[in-house]
Amino acid sequence: MKKVNAGNLRAIGYDEWTRVLQVETTVGKFQYTGVSADVYRRFAGSSSMWSYYRDNIEDEFAATRLRS
């Protein structure tokens, strides 16, 4: 996981082999499946990561809330 400070985002991590994105926000940790490497690269390199997350990931991919 890579620490970030963007809006409500606190950390992000990605496994290219399984296409799983993990996101830690101020309200919890979430795992998104089926995320392409290209989407992750655009997300991680975005100048507005929080907006990119809300617009392109949060409601577009299946999510599981992870226990802390």
mmCIF file with all atom_site columns, N, CA and C in Angstrom, residues 1-66:
data_model
loop_
_atom_site.group_PDB
_atom_site.id
_atom_site.type_symbol
_atom_site.label_atom_id
_atom_site.label_alt_id
_atom_site.label_comp_id
_atom_site.label_asym_id
_atom_site.label_entity_id
_atom_site.label_seq_id
_atom_site.pdbx_PDB_ins_code
_atom_site.Cartn_x
_atom_site.Cartn_y
_atom_site.Cartn_z
_atom_site.occupancy
_atom_site.B_iso_or_equiv
_atom_site.pdbx_formal_charge
_atom_site.auth_seq_id
_atom_site.auth_comp_id
_atom_site.auth_asym_id
_atom_site.auth_atom_id
_atom_site.pdbx_PDB_model_num
ATOM 1   N N  . MET A 1 1  ? 0.848   -1.180  0.000   1.00 0.00 ? 1  MET A N  1
ATOM 2   C CA . MET A 1 1  ? 0.000   0.000   0.000   1.00 0.00 ? 1  MET A CA 1
ATOM 3   C C  . MET A 1 1  ? 0.894   1.244   0.000   1.00 0.00 ? 1  MET A C  1
ATOM 4   N N  . LYS A 1 2  ? 0.476   2.184   -0.802  1.00 0.00 ? 2  LYS A N  1
ATOM 5   C CA . LYS A 1 2  ? 1.193   3.451   -0.912  1.00 0.00 ? 2  LYS A CA 1
ATOM 6   C C  . LYS A 1 2  ? 0.344   4.530   -0.239  1.00 0.00 ? 2  LYS A C  1
ATOM 7   N N  . LYS A 1 3  ? 0.938   5.219   0.735   1.00 0.00 ? 3  LYS A N  1
ATOM 8   C CA . LYS A 1 3  ? 0.209   6.283   1.423   1.00 0.00 ? 3  LYS A CA 1
ATOM 9   C C  . LYS A 1 3  ? -0.029  7.455   0.478   1.00 0.00 ? 3  LYS A C  1
ATOM 10  N N  . VAL A 1 4  ? -1.243  7.997   0.542   1.00 0.00 ? 4  VAL A N  1
ATOM 11  C CA . VAL A 1 4  ? -1.601  9.177   -0.228  1.00 0.00 ? 4  VAL A CA 1
ATOM 12  C C  . VAL A 1 4  ? -2.404  10.111  0.669   1.00 0.00 ? 4  VAL A C  1
ATOM 13  N N  . ASN A 1 5  ? -2.481  11.352  0.291   1.00 0.00 ? 5  ASN A N  1
ATOM 14  C CA . ASN A 1 5  ? -3.299  12.318  1.009   1.00 0.00 ? 5  ASN A CA 1
ATOM 15  C C  . ASN A 1 5  ? -4.052  13.117  -0.044  1.00 0.00 ? 5  ASN A C  1
ATOM 16  N N  . ALA A 1 6  ? -5.190  12.555  -0.466  1.00 0.00 ? 6  ALA A N  1
ATOM 17  C CA . ALA A 1 6  ? -5.966  13.168  -1.540  1.00 0.00 ? 6  ALA A CA 1
ATOM 18  C C  . ALA A 1 6  ? -7.445  13.054  -1.198  1.00 0.00 ? 6  ALA A C  1
ATOM 19  N N  . GLY A 1 7  ? -8.046  14.151  -0.797  1.00 0.00 ? 7  GLY A N  1
ATOM 20  C CA . GLY A 1 7  ? -9.443  14.088  -0.377  1.00 0.00 ? 7  GLY A CA 1
ATOM 21  C C  . GLY A 1 7  ? -9.577  13.141  0.797   1.00 0.00 ? 7  GLY A C  1
ATOM 22  N N  . ASN A 1 8  ? -10.465 12.158  0.670   1.00 0.00 ? 8  ASN A N  1
ATOM 23  C CA . ASN A 1 8  ? -10.656 11.172  1.733   1.00 0.00 ? 8  ASN A CA 1
ATOM 24  C C  . ASN A 1 8  ? -9.797  9.929   1.556   1.00 0.00 ? 8  ASN A C  1
ATOM 25  N N  . LEU A 1 9  ? -8.927  9.910   0.572   1.00 0.00 ? 9  LEU A N  1
ATOM 26  C CA . LEU A 1 9  ? -8.042  8.767   0.343   1.00 0.00 ? 9  LEU A CA 1
ATOM 27  C C  . LEU A 1 9  ? -6.844  8.826   1.286   1.00 0.00 ? 9  LEU A C  1
ATOM 28  N N  . ARG A 1 10 ? -6.474  7.664   1.837   1.00 0.00 ? 10 ARG A N  1
ATOM 29  C CA . ARG A 1 10 ? -5.329  7.577   2.738   1.00 0.00 ? 10 ARG A CA 1
ATOM 30  C C  . ARG A 1 10 ? -4.235  6.658   2.201   1.00 0.00 ? 10 ARG A C  1
ATOM 31  N N  . ALA A 1 11 ? -4.609  5.615   1.423   1.00 0.00 ? 11 ALA A N  1
ATOM 32  C CA . ALA A 1 11 ? -3.616  4.701   0.863   1.00 0.00 ? 11 ALA A CA 1
ATOM 33  C C  . ALA A 1 11 ? -4.244  3.925   -0.298  1.00 0.00 ? 11 ALA A C  1
ATOM 34  N N  . ILE A 1 12 ? -3.383  3.525   -1.251  1.00 0.00 ? 12 ILE A N  1
ATOM 35  C CA . ILE A 1 12 ? -3.848  2.728   -2.384  1.00 0.00 ? 12 ILE A CA 1
ATOM 36  C C  . ILE A 1 12 ? -2.828  1.624   -2.657  1.00 0.00 ? 12 ILE A C  1
ATOM 37  N N  . GLY A 1 13 ? -3.294  0.529   -3.197  1.00 0.00 ? 13 GLY A N  1
ATOM 38  C CA . GLY A 1 13 ? -2.424  -0.571  -3.573  1.00 0.00 ? 13 GLY A CA 1
ATOM 39  C C  . GLY A 1 13 ? -3.054  -1.345  -4.713  1.00 0.00 ? 13 GLY A C  1
ATOM 40  N N  . TYR A 1 14 ? -2.226  -1.952  -5.539  1.00 0.00 ? 14 TYR A N  1
ATOM 41  C CA . TYR A 1 14 ? -2.746  -2.675  -6.704  1.00 0.00 ? 14 TYR A CA 1
ATOM 42  C C  . TYR A 1 14 ? -1.924  -3.917  -6.978  1.00 0.00 ? 14 TYR A C  1
ATOM 43  N N  . ASP A 1 15 ? -2.625  -4.997  -7.316  1.00 0.00 ? 15 ASP A N  1
ATOM 44  C CA . ASP A 1 15 ? -1.977  -6.241  -7.726  1.00 0.00 ? 15 ASP A CA 1
ATOM 45  C C  . ASP A 1 15 ? -2.357  -6.489  -9.176  1.00 0.00 ? 15 ASP A C  1
ATOM 46  N N  . GLU A 1 16 ? -1.400  -6.298  -10.066 1.00 0.00 ? 16 GLU A N  1
ATOM 47  C CA . GLU A 1 16 ? -1.661  -6.431  -11.494 1.00 0.00 ? 16 GLU A CA 1
ATOM 48  C C  . GLU A 1 16 ? -2.032  -7.863  -11.886 1.00 0.00 ? 16 GLU A C  1
ATOM 49  N N  . TRP A 1 17 ? -1.475  -8.839  -11.193 1.00 0.00 ? 17 TRP A N  1
ATOM 50  C CA . TRP A 1 17 ? -1.735  -10.247 -11.517 1.00 0.00 ? 17 TRP A CA 1
ATOM 51  C C  . TRP A 1 17 ? -3.205  -10.607 -11.271 1.00 0.00 ? 17 TRP A C  1
ATOM 52  N N  . THR A 1 18 ? -3.754  -10.165 -10.133 1.00 0.00 ? 18 THR A N  1
ATOM 53  C CA . THR A 1 18 ? -5.145  -10.488 -9.783  1.00 0.00 ? 18 THR A CA 1
ATOM 54  C C  . THR A 1 18 ? -6.122  -9.387  -10.189 1.00 0.00 ? 18 THR A C  1
ATOM 55  N N  . ARG A 1 19 ? -5.599  -8.255  -10.624 1.00 0.00 ? 19 ARG A N  1
ATOM 56  C CA . ARG A 1 19 ? -6.412  -7.087  -11.019 1.00 0.00 ? 19 ARG A CA 1
ATOM 57  C C  . ARG A 1 19 ? -7.273  -6.586  -9.858  1.00 0.00 ? 19 ARG A C  1
ATOM 58  N N  . VAL A 1 20 ? -6.655  -6.557  -8.674  1.00 0.00 ? 20 VAL A N  1
ATOM 59  C CA . VAL A 1 20 ? -7.344  -6.116  -7.462  1.00 0.00 ? 20 VAL A CA 1
ATOM 60  C C  . VAL A 1 20 ? -6.739  -4.801  -6.979  1.00 0.00 ? 20 VAL A C  1
ATOM 61  N N  . LEU A 1 21 ? -7.601  -3.839  -6.747  1.00 0.00 ? 21 LEU A N  1
ATOM 62  C CA . LEU A 1 21 ? -7.220  -2.529  -6.220  1.00 0.00 ? 21 LEU A CA 1
ATOM 63  C C  . LEU A 1 21 ? -7.698  -2.444  -4.784  1.00 0.00 ? 21 LEU A C  1
ATOM 64  N N  . GLN A 1 22 ? -6.807  -2.047  -3.881  1.00 0.00 ? 22 GLN A N  1
ATOM 65  C CA . GLN A 1 22 ? -7.207  -1.791  -2.503  1.00 0.00 ? 22 GLN A CA 1
ATOM 66  C C  . GLN A 1 22 ? -7.091  -0.300  -2.249  1.00 0.00 ? 22 GLN A C  1
ATOM 67  N N  . VAL A 1 23 ? -8.115  0.224   -1.598  1.00 0.00 ? 23 VAL A N  1
ATOM 68  C CA . VAL A 1 23 ? -8.178  1.652   -1.311  1.00 0.00 ? 23 VAL A CA 1
ATOM 69  C C  . VAL A 1 23 ? -8.527  1.831   0.156   1.00 0.00 ? 23 VAL A C  1
ATOM 70  N N  . GLU A 1 24 ? -7.744  2.647   0.848   1.00 0.00 ? 24 GLU A N  1
ATOM 71  C CA . GLU A 1 24 ? -8.068  3.004   2.225   1.00 0.00 ? 24 GLU A CA 1
ATOM 72  C C  . GLU A 1 24 ? -8.546  4.446   2.224   1.00 0.00 ? 24 GLU A C  1
ATOM 73  N N  . THR A 1 25 ? -9.751  4.652   2.765   1.00 0.00 ? 25 THR A N  1
ATOM 74  C CA . THR A 1 25 ? -10.315 5.999   2.861   1.00 0.00 ? 25 THR A CA 1
ATOM 75  C C  . THR A 1 25 ? -10.491 6.336   4.338   1.00 0.00 ? 25 THR A C  1
ATOM 76  N N  . THR A 1 26 ? -10.996 7.507   4.605   1.00 0.00 ? 26 THR A N  1
ATOM 77  C CA . THR A 1 26 ? -11.238 7.911   5.986   1.00 0.00 ? 26 THR A CA 1
ATOM 78  C C  . THR A 1 26 ? -12.363 7.099   6.626   1.00 0.00 ? 26 THR A C  1
ATOM 79  N N  . VAL A 1 27 ? -13.193 6.415   5.811   1.00 0.00 ? 27 VAL A N  1
ATOM 80  C CA . VAL A 1 27 ? -14.309 5.634   6.354   1.00 0.00 ? 27 VAL A CA 1
ATOM 81  C C  . VAL A 1 27 ? -14.065 4.132   6.331   1.00 0.00 ? 27 VAL A C  1
ATOM 82  N N  . GLY A 1 28 ? -12.947 3.682   5.762   1.00 0.00 ? 28 GLY A N  1
ATOM 83  C CA . GLY A 1 28 ? -12.663 2.254   5.760   1.00 0.00 ? 28 GLY A CA 1
ATOM 84  C C  . GLY A 1 28 ? -11.769 1.825   4.609   1.00 0.00 ? 28 GLY A C  1
ATOM 85  N N  . LYS A 1 29 ? -11.545 0.504   4.550   1.00 0.00 ? 29 LYS A N  1
ATOM 86  C CA . LYS A 1 29 ? -10.716 -0.087  3.499   1.00 0.00 ? 29 LYS A CA 1
ATOM 87  C C  . LYS A 1 29 ? -11.614 -0.881  2.557   1.00 0.00 ? 29 LYS A C  1
ATOM 88  N N  . PHE A 1 30 ? -11.345 -0.747  1.255   1.00 0.00 ? 30 PHE A N  1
ATOM 89  C CA . PHE A 1 30 ? -12.161 -1.398  0.247   1.00 0.00 ? 30 PHE A CA 1
ATOM 90  C C  . PHE A 1 30 ? -11.277 -2.091  -0.774  1.00 0.00 ? 30 PHE A C  1
ATOM 91  N N  . GLN A 1 31 ? -11.786 -3.182  -1.312  1.00 0.00 ? 31 GLN A N  1
ATOM 92  C CA . GLN A 1 31 ? -11.091 -3.932  -2.352  1.00 0.00 ? 31 GLN A CA 1
ATOM 93  C C  . GLN A 1 31 ? -11.986 -3.974  -3.582  1.00 0.00 ? 31 GLN A C  1
ATOM 94  N N  . TYR A 1 32 ? -11.416 -3.585  -4.730  1.00 0.00 ? 32 TYR A N  1
ATOM 95  C CA . TYR A 1 32 ? -12.156 -3.569  -5.985  1.00 0.00 ? 32 TYR A CA 1
ATOM 96  C C  . TYR A 1 32 ? -11.554 -4.599  -6.928  1.00 0.00 ? 32 TYR A C  1
ATOM 97  N N  . THR A 1 33 ? -12.399 -5.435  -7.526  1.00 0.00 ? 33 THR A N  1
ATOM 98  C CA . THR A 1 33 ? -11.932 -6.482  -8.422  1.00 0.00 ? 33 THR A CA 1
ATOM 99  C C  . THR A 1 33 ? -12.163 -6.099  -9.879  1.00 0.00 ? 33 THR A C  1
ATOM 100 N N  . GLY A 1 34 ? -11.328 -6.656  -10.749 1.00 0.00 ? 34 GLY A N  1
ATOM 101 C CA . GLY A 1 34 ? -11.474 -6.431  -12.186 1.00 0.00 ? 34 GLY A CA 1
ATOM 102 C C  . GLY A 1 34 ? -10.938 -5.108  -12.674 1.00 0.00 ? 34 GLY A C  1
ATOM 103 N N  . VAL A 1 35 ? -10.076 -4.482  -11.900 1.00 0.00 ? 35 VAL A N  1
ATOM 104 C CA . VAL A 1 35 ? -9.513  -3.179  -12.261 1.00 0.00 ? 35 VAL A CA 1
ATOM 105 C C  . VAL A 1 35 ? -8.290  -3.391  -13.163 1.00 0.00 ? 35 VAL A C  1
ATOM 106 N N  . SER A 1 36 ? -8.311  -2.800  -14.340 1.00 0.00 ? 36 SER A N  1
ATOM 107 C CA . SER A 1 36 ? -7.183  -2.970  -15.258 1.00 0.00 ? 36 SER A CA 1
ATOM 108 C C  . SER A 1 36 ? -5.975  -2.166  -14.788 1.00 0.00 ? 36 SER A C  1
ATOM 109 N N  . ALA A 1 37 ? -4.808  -2.579  -15.242 1.00 0.00 ? 37 ALA A N  1
ATOM 110 C CA . ALA A 1 37 ? -3.573  -1.863  -14.909 1.00 0.00 ? 37 ALA A CA 1
ATOM 111 C C  . ALA A 1 37 ? -3.630  -0.438  -15.432 1.00 0.00 ? 37 ALA A C  1
ATOM 112 N N  . ASP A 1 38 ? -4.260  -0.244  -16.583 1.00 0.00 ? 38 ASP A N  1
ATOM 113 C CA . ASP A 1 38 ? -4.377  1.091   -17.160 1.00 0.00 ? 38 ASP A CA 1
ATOM 114 C C  . ASP A 1 38 ? -5.210  2.021   -16.266 1.00 0.00 ? 38 ASP A C  1
ATOM 115 N N  . VAL A 1 39 ? -6.327  1.507   -15.760 1.00 0.00 ? 39 VAL A N  1
ATOM 116 C CA . VAL A 1 39 ? -7.163  2.301   -14.847 1.00 0.00 ? 39 VAL A CA 1
ATOM 117 C C  . VAL A 1 39 ? -6.368  2.643   -13.597 1.00 0.00 ? 39 VAL A C  1
ATOM 118 N N  . TYR A 1 40 ? -5.638  1.672   -13.049 1.00 0.00 ? 40 TYR A N  1
ATOM 119 C CA . TYR A 1 40 ? -4.837  1.948   -11.858 1.00 0.00 ? 40 TYR A CA 1
ATOM 120 C C  . TYR A 1 40 ? -3.772  3.007   -12.138 1.00 0.00 ? 40 TYR A C  1
ATOM 121 N N  . ARG A 1 41 ? -3.086  2.897   -13.260 1.00 0.00 ? 41 ARG A N  1
ATOM 122 C CA . ARG A 1 41 ? -2.039  3.882   -13.586 1.00 0.00 ? 41 ARG A CA 1
ATOM 123 C C  . ARG A 1 41 ? -2.626  5.289   -13.707 1.00 0.00 ? 41 ARG A C  1
ATOM 124 N N  . ARG A 1 42 ? -3.786  5.392   -14.364 1.00 0.00 ? 42 ARG A N  1
ATOM 125 C CA . ARG A 1 42 ? -4.422  6.715   -14.488 1.00 0.00 ? 42 ARG A CA 1
ATOM 126 C C  . ARG A 1 42 ? -4.866  7.240   -13.121 1.00 0.00 ? 42 ARG A C  1
ATOM 127 N N  . PHE A 1 43 ? -5.376  6.355   -12.277 1.00 0.00 ? 43 PHE A N  1
ATOM 128 C CA . PHE A 1 43 ? -5.790  6.726   -10.930 1.00 0.00 ? 43 PHE A CA 1
ATOM 129 C C  . PHE A 1 43 ? -4.596  7.197   -10.104 1.00 0.00 ? 43 PHE A C  1
ATOM 130 N N  . ALA A 1 44 ? -3.543  6.393   -10.056 1.00 0.00 ? 44 ALA A N  1
ATOM 131 C CA . ALA A 1 44 ? -2.365  6.715   -9.244  1.00 0.00 ? 44 ALA A CA 1
ATOM 132 C C  . ALA A 1 44 ? -1.640  7.961   -9.737  1.00 0.00 ? 44 ALA A C  1
ATOM 133 N N  . GLY A 1 45 ? -1.736  8.258   -11.027 1.00 0.00 ? 45 GLY A N  1
ATOM 134 C CA . GLY A 1 45 ? -1.055  9.416   -11.589 1.00 0.00 ? 45 GLY A CA 1
ATOM 135 C C  . GLY A 1 45 ? -1.934  10.638  -11.750 1.00 0.00 ? 45 GLY A C  1
ATOM 136 N N  . SER A 1 46 ? -3.171  10.533  -11.318 1.00 0.00 ? 46 SER A N  1
ATOM 137 C CA . SER A 1 46 ? -4.120  11.634  -11.485 1.00 0.00 ? 46 SER A CA 1
ATOM 138 C C  . SER A 1 46 ? -3.757  12.832  -10.600 1.00 0.00 ? 46 SER A C  1
ATOM 139 N N  . SER A 1 47 ? -3.968  14.011  -11.121 1.00 0.00 ? 47 SER A N  1
ATOM 140 C CA . SER A 1 47 ? -3.724  15.219  -10.320 1.00 0.00 ? 47 SER A CA 1
ATOM 141 C C  . SER A 1 47 ? -4.833  15.420  -9.287  1.00 0.00 ? 47 SER A C  1
ATOM 142 N N  . SER A 1 48 ? -5.961  14.749  -9.485  1.00 0.00 ? 48 SER A N  1
ATOM 143 C CA . SER A 1 48 ? -7.069  14.790  -8.525  1.00 0.00 ? 48 SER A CA 1
ATOM 144 C C  . SER A 1 48 ? -7.538  13.363  -8.271  1.00 0.00 ? 48 SER A C  1
ATOM 145 N N  . MET A 1 49 ? -6.782  12.637  -7.451  1.00 0.00 ? 49 MET A N  1
ATOM 146 C CA . MET A 1 49 ? -7.052  11.225  -7.209  1.00 0.00 ? 49 MET A CA 1
ATOM 147 C C  . MET A 1 49 ? -8.436  10.992  -6.623  1.00 0.00 ? 49 MET A C  1
ATOM 148 N N  . TRP A 1 50 ? -8.879  11.832  -5.720  1.00 0.00 ? 50 TRP A N  1
ATOM 149 C CA . TRP A 1 50 ? -10.191 11.653  -5.092  1.00 0.00 ? 50 TRP A CA 1
ATOM 150 C C  . TRP A 1 50 ? -11.299 11.753  -6.134  1.00 0.00 ? 50 TRP A C  1
ATOM 151 N N  . SER A 1 51 ? -11.228 12.731  -7.013  1.00 0.00 ? 51 SER A N  1
ATOM 152 C CA . SER A 1 51 ? -12.227 12.877  -8.077  1.00 0.00 ? 51 SER A CA 1
ATOM 153 C C  . SER A 1 51 ? -12.182 11.693  -9.033  1.00 0.00 ? 51 SER A C  1
ATOM 154 N N  . TYR A 1 52 ? -10.979 11.257  -9.401  1.00 0.00 ? 52 TYR A N  1
ATOM 155 C CA . TYR A 1 52 ? -10.843 10.105  -10.297 1.00 0.00 ? 52 TYR A CA 1
ATOM 156 C C  . TYR A 1 52 ? -11.458 8.867   -9.642  1.00 0.00 ? 52 TYR A C  1
ATOM 157 N N  . TYR A 1 53 ? -11.194 8.673   -8.376  1.00 0.00 ? 53 TYR A N  1
ATOM 158 C CA . TYR A 1 53 ? -11.747 7.540   -7.633  1.00 0.00 ? 53 TYR A CA 1
ATOM 159 C C  . TYR A 1 53 ? -13.273 7.569   -7.655  1.00 0.00 ? 53 TYR A C  1
ATOM 160 N N  . ARG A 1 54 ? -13.856 8.691   -7.316  1.00 0.00 ? 54 ARG A N  1
ATOM 161 C CA . ARG A 1 54 ? -15.318 8.810   -7.280  1.00 0.00 ? 54 ARG A CA 1
ATOM 162 C C  . ARG A 1 54 ? -15.936 8.614   -8.658  1.00 0.00 ? 54 ARG A C  1
ATOM 163 N N  . ASP A 1 55 ? -15.314 9.183   -9.687  1.00 0.00 ? 55 ASP A N  1
ATOM 164 C CA . ASP A 1 55 ? -15.885 9.153   -11.036 1.00 0.00 ? 55 ASP A CA 1
ATOM 165 C C  . ASP A 1 55 ? -15.638 7.854   -11.796 1.00 0.00 ? 55 ASP A C  1
ATOM 166 N N  . ASN A 1 56 ? -14.526 7.167   -11.530 1.00 0.00 ? 56 ASN A N  1
ATOM 167 C CA . ASN A 1 56 ? -14.126 6.050   -12.378 1.00 0.00 ? 56 ASN A CA 1
ATOM 168 C C  . ASN A 1 56 ? -13.947 4.710   -11.674 1.00 0.00 ? 56 ASN A C  1
ATOM 169 N N  . ILE A 1 57 ? -13.997 4.701   -10.354 1.00 0.00 ? 57 ILE A N  1
ATOM 170 C CA . ILE A 1 57 ? -13.744 3.443   -9.647  1.00 0.00 ? 57 ILE A CA 1
ATOM 171 C C  . ILE A 1 57 ? -14.873 3.097   -8.679  1.00 0.00 ? 57 ILE A C  1
ATOM 172 N N  . GLU A 1 58 ? -15.225 4.004   -7.826  1.00 0.00 ? 58 GLU A N  1
ATOM 173 C CA . GLU A 1 58 ? -16.140 3.734   -6.713  1.00 0.00 ? 58 GLU A CA 1
ATOM 174 C C  . GLU A 1 58 ? -17.422 3.003   -7.134  1.00 0.00 ? 58 GLU A C  1
ATOM 175 N N  . ASP A 1 59 ? -18.084 3.455   -8.165  1.00 0.00 ? 59 ASP A N  1
ATOM 176 C CA . ASP A 1 59 ? -19.337 2.837   -8.595  1.00 0.00 ? 59 ASP A CA 1
ATOM 177 C C  . ASP A 1 59 ? -19.199 1.990   -9.851  1.00 0.00 ? 59 ASP A C  1
ATOM 178 N N  . GLU A 1 60 ? -17.991 1.875   -10.380 1.00 0.00 ? 60 GLU A N  1
ATOM 179 C CA . GLU A 1 60 ? -17.782 1.146   -11.629 1.00 0.00 ? 60 GLU A CA 1
ATOM 180 C C  . GLU A 1 60 ? -17.298 -0.292  -11.426 1.00 0.00 ? 60 GLU A C  1
ATOM 181 N N  . PHE A 1 61 ? -16.753 -0.594  -10.262 1.00 0.00 ? 61 PHE A N  1
ATOM 182 C CA . PHE A 1 61 ? -16.197 -1.912  -10.000 1.00 0.00 ? 61 PHE A CA 1
ATOM 183 C C  . PHE A 1 61 ? -16.811 -2.516  -8.748  1.00 0.00 ? 61 PHE A C  1
ATOM 184 N N  . ALA A 1 62 ? -16.884 -3.847  -8.721  1.00 0.00 ? 62 ALA A N  1
ATOM 185 C CA . ALA A 1 62 ? -17.409 -4.545  -7.550  1.00 0.00 ? 62 ALA A CA 1
ATOM 186 C C  . ALA A 1 62 ? -16.479 -4.311  -6.366  1.00 0.00 ? 62 ALA A C  1
ATOM 187 N N  . ALA A 1 63 ? -17.073 -3.949  -5.227  1.00 0.00 ? 63 ALA A N  1
ATOM 188 C CA . ALA A 1 63 ? -16.271 -3.625  -4.051  1.00 0.00 ? 63 ALA A CA 1
ATOM 189 C C  . ALA A 1 63 ? -16.619 -4.539  -2.887  1.00 0.00 ? 63 ALA A C  1
ATOM 190 N N  . THR A 1 64 ? -15.593 -4.799  -2.079  1.00 0.00 ? 64 THR A N  1
ATOM 191 C CA . THR A 1 64 ? -15.764 -5.508  -0.815  1.00 0.00 ? 64 THR A CA 1
ATOM 192 C C  . THR A 1 64 ? -15.143 -4.650  0.261   1.00 0.00 ? 64 THR A C  1
ATOM 193 N N  . ARG A 1 65 ? -15.878 -4.426  1.324   1.00 0.00 ? 65 ARG A N  1
ATOM 194 C CA . ARG A 1 65 ? -15.306 -3.678  2.442   1.00 0.00 ? 65 ARG A CA 1
ATOM 195 C C  . ARG A 1 65 ? -14.457 -4.627  3.274   1.00 0.00 ? 65 ARG A C  1
ATOM 196 N N  . LEU A 1 66 ? -13.236 -4.225  3.562   1.00 0.00 ? 66 LEU A N  1
ATOM 197 C CA . LEU A 1 66 ? -12.304 -5.045  4.320   1.00 0.00 ? 66 LEU A CA 1
ATOM 198 C C  . LEU A 1 66 ? -12.350 -4.664  5.789   1.00 0.00 ? 66 LEU A C  1
#
